[in-house]
mmCIF file of C-alpha atoms in Angstrom:
data_model
loop_
_atom_site.group_PDB
_atom_site.id
_atom_site.type_symbol
_atom_site.label_atom_id
_atom_site.label_comp_id
_atom_site.label_asym_id
_atom_site.label_seq_id
_atom_site.Cartn_x
_atom_site.Cartn_y
_atom_site.Cartn_z
ATOM 1 C CA UNK O 13 -80.633 45.617 -33.672
ATOM 2 C CA UNK O 14 -77.982 47.199 -35.843
ATOM 3 C CA UNK O 15 -74.800 48.407 -34.165
ATOM 4 C CA UNK O 16 -74.476 52.177 -34.089
ATOM 5 C CA UNK O 17 -71.307 53.999 -35.057
ATOM 6 C CA UNK O 18 -70.824 56.641 -32.381
ATOM 7 C CA UNK O 19 -69.034 59.767 -33.532
ATOM 8 C CA UNK O 20 -67.190 62.053 -31.137
ATOM 9 C CA UNK O 21 -66.222 65.371 -32.775
ATOM 10 C CA UNK O 22 -63.968 66.316 -29.854
ATOM 11 C CA UNK O 23 -61.604 63.466 -30.773
ATOM 12 C CA UNK O 24 -60.619 65.193 -34.022
ATOM 13 C CA UNK O 25 -57.112 66.470 -33.387
ATOM 14 C CA UNK O 26 -57.022 65.273 -29.764
ATOM 15 C CA UNK O 27 -53.523 64.084 -28.802
ATOM 16 C CA UNK O 28 -53.622 60.603 -27.285
ATOM 17 C CA UNK O 29 -50.677 58.546 -26.052
ATOM 18 C CA UNK O 30 -51.200 54.782 -25.812
ATOM 19 C CA UNK O 31 -48.515 52.641 -24.203
ATOM 20 C CA UNK O 32 -48.300 49.046 -25.379
ATOM 21 C CA UNK O 33 -50.080 50.176 -28.527
ATOM 22 C CA UNK O 34 -48.240 48.139 -31.137
ATOM 23 C CA UNK O 35 -50.498 45.095 -30.904
ATOM 24 C CA UNK O 36 -53.442 43.530 -29.120
ATOM 25 C CA UNK O 37 -55.768 45.694 -27.058
ATOM 26 C CA UNK O 38 -53.645 48.815 -27.486
ATOM 27 C CA UNK O 39 -53.562 48.542 -31.257
ATOM 28 C CA UNK O 40 -57.330 48.131 -31.492
ATOM 29 C CA UNK O 41 -57.960 51.156 -29.286
ATOM 30 C CA UNK O 42 -55.498 53.179 -31.362
ATOM 31 C CA UNK O 43 -57.177 52.258 -34.640
ATOM 32 C CA UNK O 44 -60.609 53.096 -33.248
ATOM 33 C CA UNK O 45 -59.376 56.527 -32.166
ATOM 34 C CA UNK O 46 -57.586 57.136 -35.462
ATOM 35 C CA UNK O 47 -60.886 56.555 -37.251
ATOM 36 C CA UNK O 48 -62.196 59.585 -35.356
ATOM 37 C CA UNK O 49 -59.260 61.803 -36.304
ATOM 38 C CA UNK O 50 -57.187 61.698 -33.129
ATOM 39 C CA UNK O 51 -53.459 62.364 -33.191
ATOM 40 C CA UNK O 52 -51.753 59.289 -31.798
ATOM 41 C CA UNK O 53 -48.483 58.424 -30.105
ATOM 42 C CA UNK O 54 -47.993 54.661 -29.984
ATOM 43 C CA UNK O 55 -45.578 53.264 -27.429
ATOM 44 C CA UNK O 56 -43.748 49.959 -27.587
ATOM 45 C CA UNK O 57 -41.193 48.426 -25.257
ATOM 46 C CA UNK O 58 -38.771 47.725 -28.119
ATOM 47 C CA UNK O 59 -38.397 48.342 -31.844
ATOM 48 C CA UNK O 60 -40.596 45.915 -33.774
ATOM 49 C CA UNK O 61 -42.277 45.360 -37.097
ATOM 50 C CA UNK O 62 -45.602 45.409 -35.231
ATOM 51 C CA UNK O 63 -44.951 48.914 -33.920
ATOM 52 C CA UNK O 64 -43.897 50.165 -37.354
ATOM 53 C CA UNK O 65 -46.924 48.560 -39.026
ATOM 54 C CA UNK O 66 -49.403 49.973 -36.523
ATOM 55 C CA UNK O 67 -48.017 53.496 -36.857
ATOM 56 C CA UNK O 68 -48.005 53.177 -40.654
ATOM 57 C CA UNK O 69 -51.630 52.040 -40.676
ATOM 58 C CA UNK O 70 -52.655 54.957 -38.478
ATOM 59 C CA UNK O 71 -50.773 57.418 -40.685
ATOM 60 C CA UNK O 72 -52.748 56.234 -43.687
ATOM 61 C CA UNK O 73 -55.901 57.108 -41.750
ATOM 62 C CA UNK O 74 -54.932 60.439 -40.182
ATOM 63 C CA UNK O 75 -51.885 61.699 -42.074
ATOM 64 C CA UNK O 76 -48.160 61.149 -41.651
ATOM 65 C CA UNK O 77 -47.636 64.050 -39.269
ATOM 66 C CA UNK O 78 -50.509 63.002 -36.994
ATOM 67 C CA UNK O 79 -49.007 59.772 -35.631
ATOM 68 C CA UNK O 80 -45.673 58.853 -34.069
ATOM 69 C CA UNK O 81 -44.204 55.664 -32.707
ATOM 70 C CA UNK O 82 -41.915 55.595 -29.724
ATOM 71 C CA UNK O 83 -39.837 52.970 -27.970
ATOM 72 C CA UNK O 84 -40.052 53.514 -24.231
ATOM 73 C CA UNK O 85 -39.219 51.447 -21.173
ATOM 74 C CA UNK O 86 -42.066 52.353 -18.832
ATOM 75 C CA UNK O 87 -40.072 51.035 -15.864
ATOM 76 C CA UNK O 88 -37.660 53.964 -16.360
ATOM 77 C CA UNK O 89 -39.151 57.302 -15.307
ATOM 78 C CA UNK O 90 -36.563 59.403 -17.126
ATOM 79 C CA UNK O 91 -37.268 57.469 -20.332
ATOM 80 C CA UNK O 92 -40.994 58.125 -19.860
ATOM 81 C CA UNK O 93 -40.429 61.837 -19.328
ATOM 82 C CA UNK O 94 -38.191 62.082 -22.397
ATOM 83 C CA UNK O 95 -40.770 60.239 -24.500
ATOM 84 C CA UNK O 96 -43.553 62.552 -23.342
ATOM 85 C CA UNK O 97 -41.465 65.585 -24.246
ATOM 86 C CA UNK O 98 -40.774 64.117 -27.695
ATOM 87 C CA UNK O 99 -44.447 63.372 -28.297
ATOM 88 C CA UNK O 100 -45.473 66.881 -27.315
ATOM 89 C CA UNK O 101 -42.877 68.384 -29.644
ATOM 90 C CA UNK O 102 -44.229 66.265 -32.481
ATOM 91 C CA UNK O 103 -47.984 66.346 -31.870
ATOM 92 C CA UNK O 104 -48.722 68.960 -29.212
ATOM 93 C CA UNK O 105 -49.789 68.713 -25.556
ATOM 94 C CA UNK O 106 -51.055 65.280 -24.555
ATOM 95 C CA UNK O 107 -54.791 65.303 -23.845
ATOM 96 C CA UNK O 108 -55.257 61.620 -23.050
ATOM 97 C CA UNK O 109 -52.957 58.935 -21.658
ATOM 98 C CA UNK O 110 -53.959 55.283 -22.025
ATOM 99 C CA UNK O 111 -51.794 53.135 -19.763
ATOM 100 C CA UNK O 112 -52.006 49.809 -21.575
ATOM 101 C CA UNK O 113 -48.416 48.506 -21.400
ATOM 102 C CA UNK O 114 -48.230 45.423 -19.203
ATOM 103 C CA UNK O 115 -46.502 42.123 -18.605
ATOM 104 C CA UNK O 116 -48.514 38.991 -17.891
ATOM 105 C CA UNK O 117 -47.929 35.693 -16.135
ATOM 106 C CA UNK O 118 -45.657 34.390 -18.904
ATOM 107 C CA UNK O 119 -42.915 36.440 -17.250
ATOM 108 C CA UNK O 120 -42.934 34.090 -14.259
ATOM 109 C CA UNK O 121 -44.439 30.820 -15.537
ATOM 110 C CA UNK O 122 -44.736 29.875 -19.204
ATOM 111 C CA UNK O 123 -47.141 27.058 -18.236
ATOM 112 C CA UNK O 124 -49.305 29.056 -15.857
ATOM 113 C CA UNK O 125 -52.570 28.111 -17.586
ATOM 114 C CA UNK O 126 -51.945 24.397 -17.027
ATOM 115 C CA UNK O 127 -49.653 24.388 -13.985
ATOM 116 C CA UNK O 128 -50.782 26.526 -11.070
ATOM 117 C CA UNK O 129 -48.251 29.154 -10.082
ATOM 118 C CA UNK O 130 -47.357 29.133 -6.389
ATOM 119 C CA UNK O 131 -46.132 32.497 -5.196
ATOM 120 C CA UNK O 132 -43.451 30.931 -3.010
ATOM 121 C CA UNK O 133 -41.829 29.326 -6.070
ATOM 122 C CA UNK O 134 -41.691 32.443 -8.262
ATOM 123 C CA UNK O 135 -38.302 33.862 -9.176
ATOM 124 C CA UNK O 136 -38.207 37.277 -7.458
ATOM 125 C CA UNK O 137 -36.681 38.780 -10.599
ATOM 126 C CA UNK O 138 -39.762 37.745 -12.598
ATOM 127 C CA UNK O 139 -42.046 39.097 -9.881
ATOM 128 C CA UNK O 140 -40.262 42.447 -10.006
ATOM 129 C CA UNK O 141 -40.526 42.592 -13.812
ATOM 130 C CA UNK O 142 -44.317 42.305 -13.716
ATOM 131 C CA UNK O 143 -44.816 44.708 -10.820
ATOM 132 C CA UNK O 144 -42.329 47.189 -12.271
ATOM 133 C CA UNK O 145 -43.976 47.189 -15.708
ATOM 134 C CA UNK O 146 -47.603 47.157 -14.584
ATOM 135 C CA UNK O 147 -47.626 49.200 -11.390
ATOM 136 C CA UNK O 148 -44.548 51.400 -11.638
ATOM 137 C CA UNK O 149 -44.944 51.792 -15.390
ATOM 138 C CA UNK O 150 -48.466 53.138 -14.939
ATOM 139 C CA UNK O 151 -47.185 55.552 -12.298
ATOM 140 C CA UNK O 152 -44.162 56.665 -14.338
ATOM 141 C CA UNK O 153 -46.146 57.525 -17.451
ATOM 142 C CA UNK O 154 -48.864 59.240 -15.444
ATOM 143 C CA UNK O 155 -46.278 61.157 -13.434
ATOM 144 C CA UNK O 156 -44.708 62.369 -16.687
ATOM 145 C CA UNK O 157 -47.991 63.399 -18.341
ATOM 146 C CA UNK O 158 -50.355 64.607 -15.618
ATOM 147 C CA UNK O 159 -48.543 67.817 -14.505
ATOM 148 C CA UNK O 160 -49.094 69.272 -17.981
ATOM 149 C CA UNK O 161 -52.734 68.234 -17.911
ATOM 150 C CA UNK O 162 -53.212 69.903 -14.547
ATOM 151 C CA UNK O 163 -51.607 73.122 -15.769
ATOM 152 C CA UNK O 164 -53.937 73.132 -18.785
ATOM 153 C CA UNK O 165 -56.964 72.223 -16.648
ATOM 154 C CA UNK O 166 -57.845 69.296 -18.890
ATOM 155 C CA UNK O 167 -56.823 65.695 -19.384
ATOM 156 C CA UNK O 168 -57.825 62.074 -19.150
ATOM 157 C CA UNK O 169 -55.921 59.075 -17.813
ATOM 158 C CA UNK O 170 -57.327 55.665 -18.726
ATOM 159 C CA UNK O 171 -55.738 52.719 -16.952
ATOM 160 C CA UNK O 172 -56.291 49.297 -18.506
ATOM 161 C CA UNK O 173 -57.258 46.675 -15.935
ATOM 162 C CA UNK O 174 -58.625 43.143 -15.782
ATOM 163 C CA UNK O 175 -61.637 41.339 -14.330
ATOM 164 C CA UNK O 176 -61.972 40.871 -10.584
ATOM 165 C CA UNK O 177 -61.969 37.116 -11.129
ATOM 166 C CA UNK O 178 -58.433 37.431 -12.527
ATOM 167 C CA UNK O 179 -57.337 39.918 -9.877
ATOM 168 C CA UNK O 180 -58.224 37.401 -7.162
ATOM 169 C CA UNK O 181 -57.541 34.140 -9.010
ATOM 170 C CA UNK O 182 -55.316 31.486 -7.511
ATOM 171 C CA UNK O 183 -52.121 31.137 -9.483
ATOM 172 C CA UNK O 184 -52.270 34.592 -11.044
ATOM 173 C CA UNK O 185 -49.924 36.477 -8.738
ATOM 174 C CA UNK O 186 -48.318 38.881 -9.287
ATOM 175 C CA UNK O 187 -50.288 39.802 -12.440
ATOM 176 C CA UNK O 188 -53.703 39.903 -10.738
ATOM 177 C CA UNK O 189 -52.521 41.884 -7.707
ATOM 178 C CA UNK O 190 -50.667 44.314 -9.999
ATOM 179 C CA UNK O 191 -53.992 45.147 -11.669
ATOM 180 C CA UNK O 192 -55.635 45.495 -8.253
ATOM 181 C CA UNK O 193 -52.951 48.061 -7.431
ATOM 182 C CA UNK O 194 -53.711 49.928 -10.655
ATOM 183 C CA UNK O 195 -57.407 50.069 -9.776
ATOM 184 C CA UNK O 196 -56.642 51.337 -6.279
ATOM 185 C CA UNK O 197 -54.242 53.944 -7.669
ATOM 186 C CA UNK O 198 -56.845 55.053 -10.187
ATOM 187 C CA UNK O 199 -59.466 55.756 -7.538
ATOM 188 C CA UNK O 200 -56.953 57.518 -5.298
ATOM 189 C CA UNK O 201 -55.655 59.624 -8.199
ATOM 190 C CA UNK O 202 -59.178 60.537 -9.242
ATOM 191 C CA UNK O 203 -59.790 61.889 -5.745
ATOM 192 C CA UNK O 204 -56.476 63.741 -5.682
ATOM 193 C CA UNK O 205 -57.211 65.320 -9.079
ATOM 194 C CA UNK O 206 -60.753 66.369 -8.211
ATOM 195 C CA UNK O 207 -61.406 69.902 -9.430
ATOM 196 C CA UNK O 208 -58.359 70.016 -11.734
ATOM 197 C CA UNK O 209 -60.154 69.057 -14.957
ATOM 198 C CA UNK O 210 -58.228 65.778 -15.152
ATOM 199 C CA UNK O 211 -60.232 62.541 -15.035
ATOM 200 C CA UNK O 212 -58.930 59.061 -14.201
ATOM 201 C CA UNK O 213 -60.851 55.890 -15.058
ATOM 202 C CA UNK O 214 -60.240 52.162 -15.519
ATOM 203 C CA UNK O 215 -61.217 50.207 -18.616
ATOM 204 C CA UNK O 216 -61.060 46.429 -19.090
ATOM 205 C CA UNK O 217 -62.151 43.802 -21.602
ATOM 206 C CA UNK O 218 -64.272 41.780 -19.162
ATOM 207 C CA UNK O 219 -62.773 38.394 -19.968
ATOM 208 C CA UNK O 220 -59.800 36.644 -21.499
ATOM 209 C CA UNK O 221 -58.881 38.256 -24.812
ATOM 210 C CA UNK O 222 -56.863 37.186 -27.826
ATOM 211 C CA UNK O 223 -53.538 38.844 -27.057
ATOM 212 C CA UNK O 224 -49.900 37.827 -26.730
ATOM 213 C CA UNK O 225 -50.222 38.018 -22.953
ATOM 214 C CA UNK O 226 -51.724 34.504 -23.156
ATOM 215 C CA UNK O 227 -49.922 31.320 -24.246
ATOM 216 C CA UNK O 228 -50.857 29.957 -27.693
ATOM 217 C CA UNK O 229 -53.921 27.722 -27.586
ATOM 218 C CA UNK O 230 -55.381 29.300 -24.455
ATOM 219 C CA UNK O 231 -59.173 29.488 -24.151
ATOM 220 C CA UNK O 232 -61.349 31.481 -21.788
ATOM 221 C CA UNK O 233 -63.284 29.983 -18.882
ATOM 222 C CA UNK O 234 -66.266 29.413 -21.208
ATOM 223 C CA UNK O 235 -64.078 27.990 -23.978
ATOM 224 C CA UNK O 236 -63.862 31.270 -25.886
ATOM 225 C CA UNK O 237 -61.630 34.294 -26.045
ATOM 226 C CA UNK O 238 -62.852 37.791 -26.767
ATOM 227 C CA UNK O 239 -61.284 39.398 -29.828
ATOM 228 C CA UNK O 240 -58.976 42.292 -29.043
ATOM 229 C CA UNK O 241 -61.401 44.487 -31.014
ATOM 230 C CA UNK O 242 -63.760 44.433 -28.030
ATOM 231 C CA UNK O 243 -61.769 47.360 -26.626
ATOM 232 C CA UNK O 244 -62.950 49.576 -29.486
ATOM 233 C CA UNK O 245 -66.418 49.763 -27.937
ATOM 234 C CA UNK O 246 -65.907 52.314 -25.196
ATOM 235 C CA UNK O 247 -62.541 53.908 -25.821
ATOM 236 C CA UNK O 248 -63.950 56.723 -27.960
ATOM 237 C CA UNK O 249 -66.394 57.837 -25.274
ATOM 238 C CA UNK O 250 -63.741 57.597 -22.561
ATOM 239 C CA UNK O 251 -61.397 59.856 -24.557
ATOM 240 C CA UNK O 252 -64.066 62.304 -25.732
ATOM 241 C CA UNK O 253 -65.719 65.338 -24.133
ATOM 242 C CA UNK O 254 -68.826 63.241 -23.426
ATOM 243 C CA UNK O 255 -66.994 61.737 -20.435
ATOM 244 C CA UNK O 256 -65.663 65.041 -19.055
ATOM 245 C CA UNK O 257 -65.985 65.204 -15.283
ATOM 246 C CA UNK O 258 -66.618 61.476 -14.917
ATOM 247 C CA UNK O 259 -63.776 60.086 -12.851
ATOM 248 C CA UNK O 260 -62.849 57.260 -10.499
ATOM 249 C CA UNK O 261 -65.027 54.765 -12.381
ATOM 250 C CA UNK O 262 -64.489 51.352 -13.952
ATOM 251 C CA UNK O 263 -65.857 50.385 -17.367
ATOM 252 C CA UNK O 264 -66.182 46.881 -18.815
ATOM 253 C CA UNK O 265 -65.984 46.527 -22.599
ATOM 254 C CA UNK O 266 -68.020 43.305 -22.750
ATOM 255 C CA UNK O 267 -70.897 45.110 -21.025
ATOM 256 C CA UNK O 268 -70.782 48.004 -23.512
ATOM 257 C CA UNK O 269 -73.938 47.753 -25.635
ATOM 258 C CA UNK O 270 -73.227 49.505 -28.925
ATOM 259 C CA UNK O 271 -76.891 49.528 -29.872
ATOM 260 C CA UNK O 272 -77.529 52.131 -27.148
ATOM 261 C CA UNK O 273 -76.626 55.793 -27.089
ATOM 262 C CA UNK O 274 -73.027 56.244 -25.995
ATOM 263 C CA UNK O 275 -73.960 57.754 -22.623
ATOM 264 C CA UNK O 276 -76.442 54.980 -21.850
ATOM 265 C CA UNK O 277 -73.966 52.320 -22.963
ATOM 266 C CA UNK O 278 -71.363 53.833 -20.635
ATOM 267 C CA UNK O 279 -73.757 53.778 -17.689
ATOM 268 C CA UNK O 280 -74.565 50.115 -18.270
ATOM 269 C CA UNK O 281 -70.886 49.232 -18.676
ATOM 270 C CA UNK O 282 -69.875 50.917 -15.400
ATOM 271 C CA UNK O 283 -69.192 48.090 -12.969
ATOM 272 C CA UNK O 284 -66.933 47.941 -9.922
ATOM 273 C CA UNK O 285 -67.610 44.252 -9.252
ATOM 274 C CA UNK O 286 -67.184 42.532 -12.616
#
């Protein structure tokens, strides 16, 4: 069956901030949203050609004034707050925050795919770097953005997670547990934000993906890696009005069947156990 192209009119002009958006999963989500006319703020941890190229590509699609790049250290709350203020001056109030910025196991063990990481051998400084980027970074950006969403009675926070097999996998601490913390935070925040008009959901590829978070030459458990483009499947629906009021859920991109209507595809991709 031929893949459908789902259009979401509410994305036209919607202001969306994506951290870690210069490459990999974040870049693919950004490009998919730009195709639907969203205004995009793309965050990177440092100046880079990748960040400049991604922003330039988006500007070709949506117009120069509709996309900005920003360098932000998500482990620094004041830097996050300043970046949010700058984005809102440039593009307008932020409607959607996609917390994609993350550090992986390379920060503690460059050979983690071939040599099992033992938590009692990890340099505490490396441990802190991962937890600070993944857990605290998600909190800092959300803390900076959500008060405005609450005051406007509308907003969406989408936290990028990983499969339960990775969350619980031997040798994947602290990366796996940091994603478990993000999932727990997401459900708690969804409950705390109930009735405010702000939704919080998790979104994940559903398997190892071709990103720089993996060492070169890595393959998935079945010998394959998913292309980063897999994240294009559901991000439009998650950012659009079609998902309004749906909160505290977990969506898996690999389960997203693009041949179905967007609402049906979302229902089939909702999975707390994958």
